[in-house]
Coordinates of C-alpha atoms in Angstrom, one line a residue:
M1 CA -33.0 -3.8 -13.4
P2 CA -30.8 -4.0 -10.2
I3 CA -27.0 -3.8 -10.7
F4 CA -26.3 -6.5 -8.2
S5 CA -27.6 -9.9 -7.4
F6 CA -26.7 -11.7 -4.2
R7 CA -27.0 -15.1 -2.6
N8 CA -27.6 -14.8 1.1
F9 CA -26.7 -17.0 4.0
S10 CA -25.7 -16.4 7.6
F11 CA -23.8 -18.0 10.4
S12 CA -23.2 -17.4 14.1
F13 CA -19.8 -16.8 15.6
S14 CA -19.2 -16.0 19.3
G15 CA -22.9 -15.2 19.7
T16 CA -22.9 -12.7 16.8
R17 CA -24.9 -13.4 13.6
F18 CA -23.1 -12.5 10.4
C19 CA -24.9 -12.1 7.1
C20 CA -22.8 -13.4 4.2
I21 CA -23.4 -12.6 0.6
S22 CA -21.8 -14.3 -2.3
L23 CA -21.6 -12.7 -5.6
N24 CA -23.8 -14.0 -8.4
P25 CA -21.3 -15.2 -11.1
S26 CA -23.5 -13.5 -13.7
M27 CA -23.2 -10.0 -12.2
E28 CA -20.7 -7.5 -13.7
I29 CA -18.8 -4.9 -11.7
T30 CA -18.3 -1.9 -14.0
N31 CA -16.7 0.6 -11.6
V32 CA -14.8 0.7 -8.3
S33 CA -17.6 2.3 -6.3
E34 CA -19.9 -0.6 -6.8
Y35 CA -17.9 -2.7 -4.5
E36 CA -18.8 -0.5 -1.5
E37 CA -22.5 -1.5 -1.7
I38 CA -21.5 -5.2 -1.7
A39 CA -19.2 -4.7 1.2
K40 CA -21.9 -2.8 3.1
Q41 CA -24.4 -5.7 2.7
K42 CA -21.8 -8.4 3.4
L43 CA -19.9 -7.0 6.5
P44 CA -21.2 -6.7 10.1
K45 CA -22.3 -3.1 10.8
M46 CA -19.4 -2.5 13.2
I47 CA -16.8 -3.5 10.7
Y48 CA -18.4 -1.8 7.7
D49 CA -18.8 1.4 9.7
Y50 CA -15.1 1.3 10.9
F51 CA -13.9 1.2 7.3
A52 CA -16.4 3.5 5.7
S53 CA -16.9 6.3 8.2
G54 CA -15.0 9.6 8.8
A55 CA -14.6 12.0 11.7
E56 CA -17.4 14.0 13.3
D57 CA -19.7 15.6 10.7
Q58 CA -17.9 13.7 7.9
W59 CA -17.8 16.9 5.8
T60 CA -14.2 16.2 4.7
L61 CA -15.2 12.5 3.9
R62 CA -17.7 13.8 1.4
E63 CA -15.5 16.6 0.2
N64 CA -12.6 14.2 -0.6
R65 CA -14.9 12.8 -3.3
N66 CA -16.8 16.0 -4.3
A67 CA -13.7 18.1 -4.9
F68 CA -12.7 15.8 -7.8
S69 CA -16.0 16.6 -9.6
R70 CA -15.1 20.3 -9.6
I71 CA -12.0 19.7 -11.7
L72 CA -12.6 19.6 -15.4
F73 CA -10.5 18.5 -18.4
R74 CA -8.9 20.4 -21.3
P75 CA -8.3 17.5 -23.7
R76 CA -5.9 17.8 -26.6
I77 CA -6.9 16.2 -30.0
L78 CA -5.3 14.7 -33.0
V79 CA -2.5 13.1 -31.0
D80 CA -1.3 9.6 -31.9
V81 CA -2.4 7.6 -28.8
S82 CA -2.0 4.1 -30.3
K83 CA 0.6 3.4 -27.7
I84 CA 0.3 4.5 -24.1
D85 CA 2.9 4.0 -21.3
L86 CA 1.7 4.1 -17.7
T87 CA 4.9 2.9 -16.1
T88 CA 6.7 5.0 -13.6
T89 CA 9.3 5.0 -10.9
V90 CA 8.7 5.5 -7.2
L91 CA 11.7 5.9 -4.9
G92 CA 13.8 4.2 -7.5
F93 CA 11.4 1.2 -7.9
N94 CA 9.8 0.5 -11.3
I95 CA 6.0 0.0 -11.1
S96 CA 3.4 -0.7 -13.8
M97 CA 1.3 2.4 -13.0
P98 CA 1.1 5.4 -10.7
I99 CA -1.6 3.7 -8.6
M100 CA -0.5 2.1 -5.3
I101 CA -2.2 0.7 -2.2
A102 CA -2.4 2.8 0.9
P103 CA -2.1 1.4 4.4
S104 CA -5.4 0.1 5.8
A105 CA -5.5 -1.5 9.2
M106 CA -7.0 -4.8 10.2
Q107 CA -7.9 -6.2 6.8
K108 CA -8.8 -9.6 8.1
M109 CA -12.0 -8.0 9.4
A110 CA -12.9 -7.6 5.7
H111 CA -11.8 -11.0 4.5
P112 CA -10.1 -14.0 6.0
Q113 CA -7.1 -13.6 3.8
G114 CA -6.8 -9.9 4.6
E115 CA -3.4 -8.3 3.9
L116 CA -2.1 -11.5 2.3
A117 CA -4.7 -11.3 -0.5
T118 CA -4.0 -7.6 -0.9
A119 CA -0.2 -8.2 -1.1
R120 CA -0.7 -10.9 -3.8
A121 CA -3.0 -8.6 -5.8
A122 CA -0.6 -5.7 -5.7
S123 CA 2.3 -7.9 -6.8
A124 CA 0.2 -9.3 -9.7
A125 CA -0.6 -5.8 -10.8
G126 CA 3.1 -4.8 -10.6
T127 CA 2.5 -2.0 -8.0
I128 CA 3.3 -1.1 -4.4
M129 CA 1.4 -2.2 -1.3
T130 CA 1.8 -0.3 1.9
L131 CA 1.3 -2.5 5.0
S132 CA -0.3 -0.9 8.1
S133 CA 1.4 -1.2 11.4
W134 CA -2.0 -2.3 12.7
S135 CA -2.3 -5.2 10.2
T136 CA -3.9 -8.5 11.1
S137 CA -1.0 -10.2 9.2
S138 CA 2.6 -9.8 10.2
V139 CA 5.4 -8.3 8.1
E140 CA 6.8 -11.8 7.9
E141 CA 3.5 -13.4 6.7
V142 CA 3.1 -10.7 4.1
N143 CA 6.6 -11.3 2.9
S144 CA 5.9 -15.0 2.6
T145 CA 3.3 -14.4 -0.1
G146 CA 6.1 -14.0 -2.6
P147 CA 8.0 -11.2 -4.3
G148 CA 6.7 -7.6 -4.4
I149 CA 7.5 -4.0 -3.7
R150 CA 6.2 -3.2 -0.3
F151 CA 6.3 -0.2 2.1
F152 CA 5.7 -0.4 5.8
Q153 CA 3.5 2.2 7.5
L154 CA 4.6 3.2 11.0
Y155 CA 3.0 4.7 14.0
V156 CA 5.5 5.9 16.7
Y157 CA 4.8 4.3 20.0
K158 CA 5.7 5.7 23.4
D159 CA 8.1 2.8 23.8
R160 CA 10.8 3.5 21.2
N161 CA 12.0 0.0 21.6
V162 CA 8.7 -1.2 20.0
V163 CA 9.4 1.1 17.1
L164 CA 12.9 -0.1 16.7
Q165 CA 11.8 -3.7 16.7
L166 CA 9.1 -3.0 14.1
V167 CA 11.5 -1.3 11.8
R168 CA 14.1 -4.1 12.1
R169 CA 11.4 -6.7 11.3
A170 CA 10.2 -4.7 8.3
E171 CA 13.8 -4.4 7.0
R172 CA 14.4 -8.2 7.4
A173 CA 11.1 -8.9 5.7
G174 CA 12.3 -7.0 2.6
F175 CA 10.1 -3.9 2.9
K176 CA 11.5 -1.0 0.9
A177 CA 10.4 2.1 2.7
I178 CA 8.9 3.4 5.9
V179 CA 5.7 5.5 5.6
L180 CA 5.5 7.5 8.8
T181 CA 2.0 8.6 9.7
V182 CA 2.3 12.1 11.1
D183 CA -1.3 13.2 11.6
T184 CA -2.3 11.0 14.5
P185 CA -1.1 12.3 17.9
R186 CA -4.6 11.4 19.0
L187 CA -7.3 9.5 17.1
G188 CA -10.0 11.6 15.5
R189 CA -13.5 11.4 16.8
R190 CA -15.2 8.8 14.8
E191 CA -18.7 8.7 16.0
A192 CA -19.7 5.5 14.3
D193 CA -17.0 3.7 16.2
I194 CA -18.2 5.2 19.5
K195 CA -21.8 4.2 18.8
N196 CA -20.7 0.7 17.8
R197 CA -18.2 0.3 20.7
F198 CA -15.7 -0.7 18.0
T199 CA -13.0 -3.2 18.9
L200 CA -11.0 -5.8 17.1
P201 CA -12.9 -9.0 16.9
P202 CA -11.6 -11.6 19.5
S203 CA -10.5 -14.0 16.8
L204 CA -8.0 -11.4 15.4
T205 CA -4.9 -9.7 16.7
L206 CA -2.6 -6.8 15.6
K207 CA -0.1 -9.4 14.4
N208 CA 3.0 -7.1 14.4
F209 CA 2.5 -6.6 18.1
E210 CA 1.5 -10.1 19.2
D211 CA 4.9 -10.9 20.7
L212 CA 5.0 -7.5 22.5
D213 CA 1.7 -8.2 24.3
L214 CA 0.2 -5.2 22.4
G215 CA -1.8 -7.2 19.9
K216 CA -5.3 -7.0 21.5
M217 CA -7.8 -4.2 22.0
D218 CA -9.9 -3.9 25.1
R219 CA -13.6 -3.4 24.8
T220 CA -14.5 0.0 26.2
N221 CA -17.5 2.3 26.6
D222 CA -16.0 4.3 23.7
S223 CA -14.0 3.3 20.7
G224 CA -11.6 0.5 21.5
L225 CA -9.2 1.8 18.9
A226 CA -9.3 5.3 20.4
S227 CA -8.4 3.9 23.8
Y228 CA -5.6 1.8 22.3
V229 CA -4.1 4.9 20.5
A230 CA -4.4 7.0 23.7
S231 CA -2.5 4.4 25.7
Q232 CA 0.2 3.5 23.1
V233 CA 0.9 6.2 20.5
D234 CA 3.3 9.0 21.3
R235 CA 1.6 12.4 21.4
S236 CA 4.9 14.1 21.6
L237 CA 6.0 13.1 18.1
S238 CA 7.8 15.9 16.4
W239 CA 10.3 16.6 13.6
K240 CA 13.2 15.5 15.9
D241 CA 11.7 12.0 15.9
V242 CA 11.9 12.0 12.1
K243 CA 15.6 12.6 12.5
W244 CA 15.8 9.9 15.1
L245 CA 14.1 7.5 12.7
Q246 CA 16.7 8.2 10.1
T247 CA 19.4 7.2 12.5
I248 CA 17.9 3.7 13.1
T249 CA 17.2 2.8 9.4
A250 CA 18.7 3.3 6.0
L251 CA 15.2 2.8 4.4
P252 CA 13.8 5.9 2.8
I253 CA 11.2 7.7 5.0
V254 CA 8.0 9.0 3.5
V255 CA 5.8 11.2 5.7
K256 CA 2.1 10.7 5.3
G257 CA -0.4 13.4 6.5
V258 CA 1.1 16.6 5.1
M259 CA -1.5 19.2 4.0
T260 CA 0.3 22.6 4.0
A261 CA 3.2 24.4 2.4
E262 CA 4.7 25.2 5.8
D263 CA 4.9 21.5 6.8
T264 CA 6.1 20.6 3.3
K265 CA 9.2 22.8 3.7
L266 CA 9.9 21.4 7.1
A267 CA 9.6 17.9 5.7
V268 CA 12.1 18.7 2.9
Q269 CA 14.5 20.2 5.5
A270 CA 14.2 17.0 7.6
G271 CA 15.5 15.0 4.6
V272 CA 12.4 12.9 3.9
A273 CA 12.3 10.8 0.8
G274 CA 8.7 11.6 -0.1
I275 CA 5.4 13.2 1.0
V276 CA 1.9 11.9 1.0
V277 CA -0.8 14.5 0.9
S278 CA -3.4 12.9 3.1
N279 CA -6.1 13.7 5.6
H280 CA -6.2 10.1 6.9
G281 CA -9.2 9.3 4.8
A282 CA -11.1 12.1 6.5
R283 CA -10.9 10.2 9.8
Q284 CA -8.9 12.7 11.8
L285 CA -9.7 16.4 11.7
D286 CA -13.0 17.2 10.0
Y287 CA -13.3 20.4 7.9
V288 CA -9.8 20.2 6.5
P289 CA -9.8 20.5 2.7
A290 CA -10.0 17.6 0.4
T291 CA -6.6 16.3 -0.3
I292 CA -6.9 17.1 -4.1
N293 CA -7.4 20.7 -3.1
S294 CA -4.3 20.7 -0.9
L295 CA -2.1 19.0 -3.4
E296 CA -1.0 21.9 -5.6
E297 CA 0.1 23.9 -2.5
V298 CA 2.3 21.1 -1.3
V299 CA 3.7 20.4 -4.8
K300 CA 4.7 24.0 -5.2
A301 CA 6.3 24.1 -1.7
A302 CA 8.3 20.9 -2.4
Q303 CA 9.9 22.6 -5.5
G304 CA 10.7 19.2 -7.0
K305 CA 13.0 18.3 -4.2
V306 CA 11.0 15.2 -3.2
P307 CA 8.1 13.4 -4.9
V308 CA 4.6 14.2 -3.7
F309 CA 1.9 11.6 -3.6
L310 CA -1.8 11.8 -2.9
D311 CA -4.4 9.7 -1.1
G312 CA -8.0 10.3 -0.4
G313 CA -11.1 10.1 -2.5
I314 CA -9.7 8.3 -5.5
R315 CA -12.5 6.2 -7.2
R316 CA -11.9 6.7 -10.9
G317 CA -9.0 6.8 -13.4
T318 CA -10.1 10.3 -14.1
D319 CA -9.3 11.2 -10.4
V320 CA -5.8 9.7 -10.9
F321 CA -5.2 11.9 -14.0
K322 CA -6.4 15.0 -12.2
A323 CA -3.9 14.3 -9.3
L324 CA -1.1 13.8 -11.7
A325 CA -2.0 17.0 -13.6
L326 CA -1.7 18.9 -10.3
G327 CA 1.8 17.5 -9.7
A328 CA 1.4 14.2 -7.9
S329 CA 4.0 11.5 -8.7
G330 CA 1.4 8.9 -7.9
V331 CA -1.7 8.1 -5.8
F332 CA -2.6 5.6 -3.1
I333 CA -6.0 4.0 -2.7
G334 CA -7.4 2.7 0.5
R335 CA -11.2 2.2 0.9
P336 CA -11.6 0.9 -2.7
V337 CA -9.2 -1.9 -1.8
I338 CA -10.9 -2.7 1.4
F339 CA -14.4 -2.9 -0.1
A340 CA -13.2 -5.0 -3.0
L341 CA -11.4 -7.3 -0.6
A342 CA -14.6 -7.7 1.4
A343 CA -16.7 -8.4 -1.7
D344 CA -14.4 -10.8 -3.5
G345 CA -11.1 -11.3 -1.8
E346 CA -7.9 -11.2 -3.8
A347 CA -9.8 -11.2 -7.1
G348 CA -11.7 -8.1 -6.0
V349 CA -8.5 -6.2 -5.3
R350 CA -7.0 -7.3 -8.6
K351 CA -10.2 -6.1 -10.3
V352 CA -10.1 -2.7 -8.6
L353 CA -6.5 -2.1 -9.7
E354 CA -7.3 -3.3 -13.2
M355 CA -10.3 -1.0 -13.5
L356 CA -8.4 2.1 -12.3
R357 CA -5.5 1.3 -14.6
D358 CA -7.8 0.9 -17.6
E359 CA -9.7 4.1 -16.8
L360 CA -6.5 6.1 -16.4
E361 CA -5.3 4.8 -19.8
L362 CA -8.5 5.7 -21.4
T363 CA -8.4 9.2 -19.8
M364 CA -4.9 9.7 -21.1
A365 CA -5.9 8.6 -24.6
L366 CA -8.9 11.0 -24.7
S367 CA -6.7 13.8 -23.3
G368 CA -4.0 13.3 -25.9
C369 CA -1.3 11.9 -23.5
T370 CA 0.9 8.9 -24.3
S371 CA 3.0 8.9 -21.1
L372 CA 2.7 10.2 -17.6
E373 CA 5.2 12.9 -18.3
Q374 CA 2.9 14.4 -20.9
I375 CA 0.2 15.0 -18.3
T376 CA 0.4 18.7 -17.4
R377 CA -1.4 21.4 -15.4
N378 CA -2.8 22.6 -18.8
H379 CA -4.9 19.5 -19.1
I380 CA -7.2 20.5 -16.3
I381 CA -9.3 23.4 -15.1
T382 CA -9.8 24.0 -11.4
E383 CA -12.3 26.4 -9.8
A384 CA -9.5 29.0 -9.4
D385 CA -8.9 28.8 -13.1
L386 CA -12.4 29.4 -14.3
P387 CA -12.4 33.2 -14.8
S388 CA -9.2 33.0 -16.9
K389 CA -9.6 29.8 -18.9
L390 CA -13.3 29.9 -19.8

């Protein structure tokens, strides 16, 4: 019996035929990964490939998921788990669970409501949404959806006045932190985007740059996004620019894209408020380790001086538990949100957050943990542990 049942219809827009699939009300989504198949059938190929693909051979894309399967549990028994508390604090903000939304660009390609739907879903779940610089809804529009704890992801442009204006607007719109992406001096080679001649659909703009005449992408013989990044993003970005950013805003600065102990120590020295262990969803440098395999190195180097978060490959509550056991203060999810948004809008994003929360709570109960603080390194076995613990 098939898992999914769809109702198909199509329409034409600007000469391009789109296949649209509505969910059969009788179907039941039982895990986060099932949304990807729906998104794949629903979205135009160029758009699905943009969200789903990784760099070059996509080894790291696969490894981001596979690495979780090589981490096993050491559950404790006969613990009273009648009450379980998933709440936590991130940069001083209280949230309902250690599962937050990562920055994902151009969400209106996935659904007409785009980032607005994601913002509402995050707020309803009591967690943090990170808005991409390259969003198709502006910081002001996202703020207008209502209250919520939101971070703003930042790329540093060659024109520092553009950066200054973005930061000021994020501050005025009530965003609570800046998440500085530090792994993109150039865009990784994403071959699906090259084959598809990826560009932002003409009906959409990068809303935060609309008034700066930087909101559109030109169609090229390559990836339109790669050309845009090459023309606008500053390749000279260095630690001195982190210091400069601290002079223009009082918001806490989290650096996203750290993978090594060496860079962790430099980040701590630079006075950052937090670190996200990230390989950019395996979209930048292929053959870097899965983020879950880099996490412990970064946590040890941080020495508890700043919180360390993880993104990349999270698809189950068990994945979240494993990241917490290796020292993460929380995780960010990207593609699961995008695929659920494409499949079912705000309701889909709410469902993803609910499923991951429920799975994490169940994993905690079956591991004998009643709070996040009780999740320790002793609750898991990694490949490095196997000779000593089995």
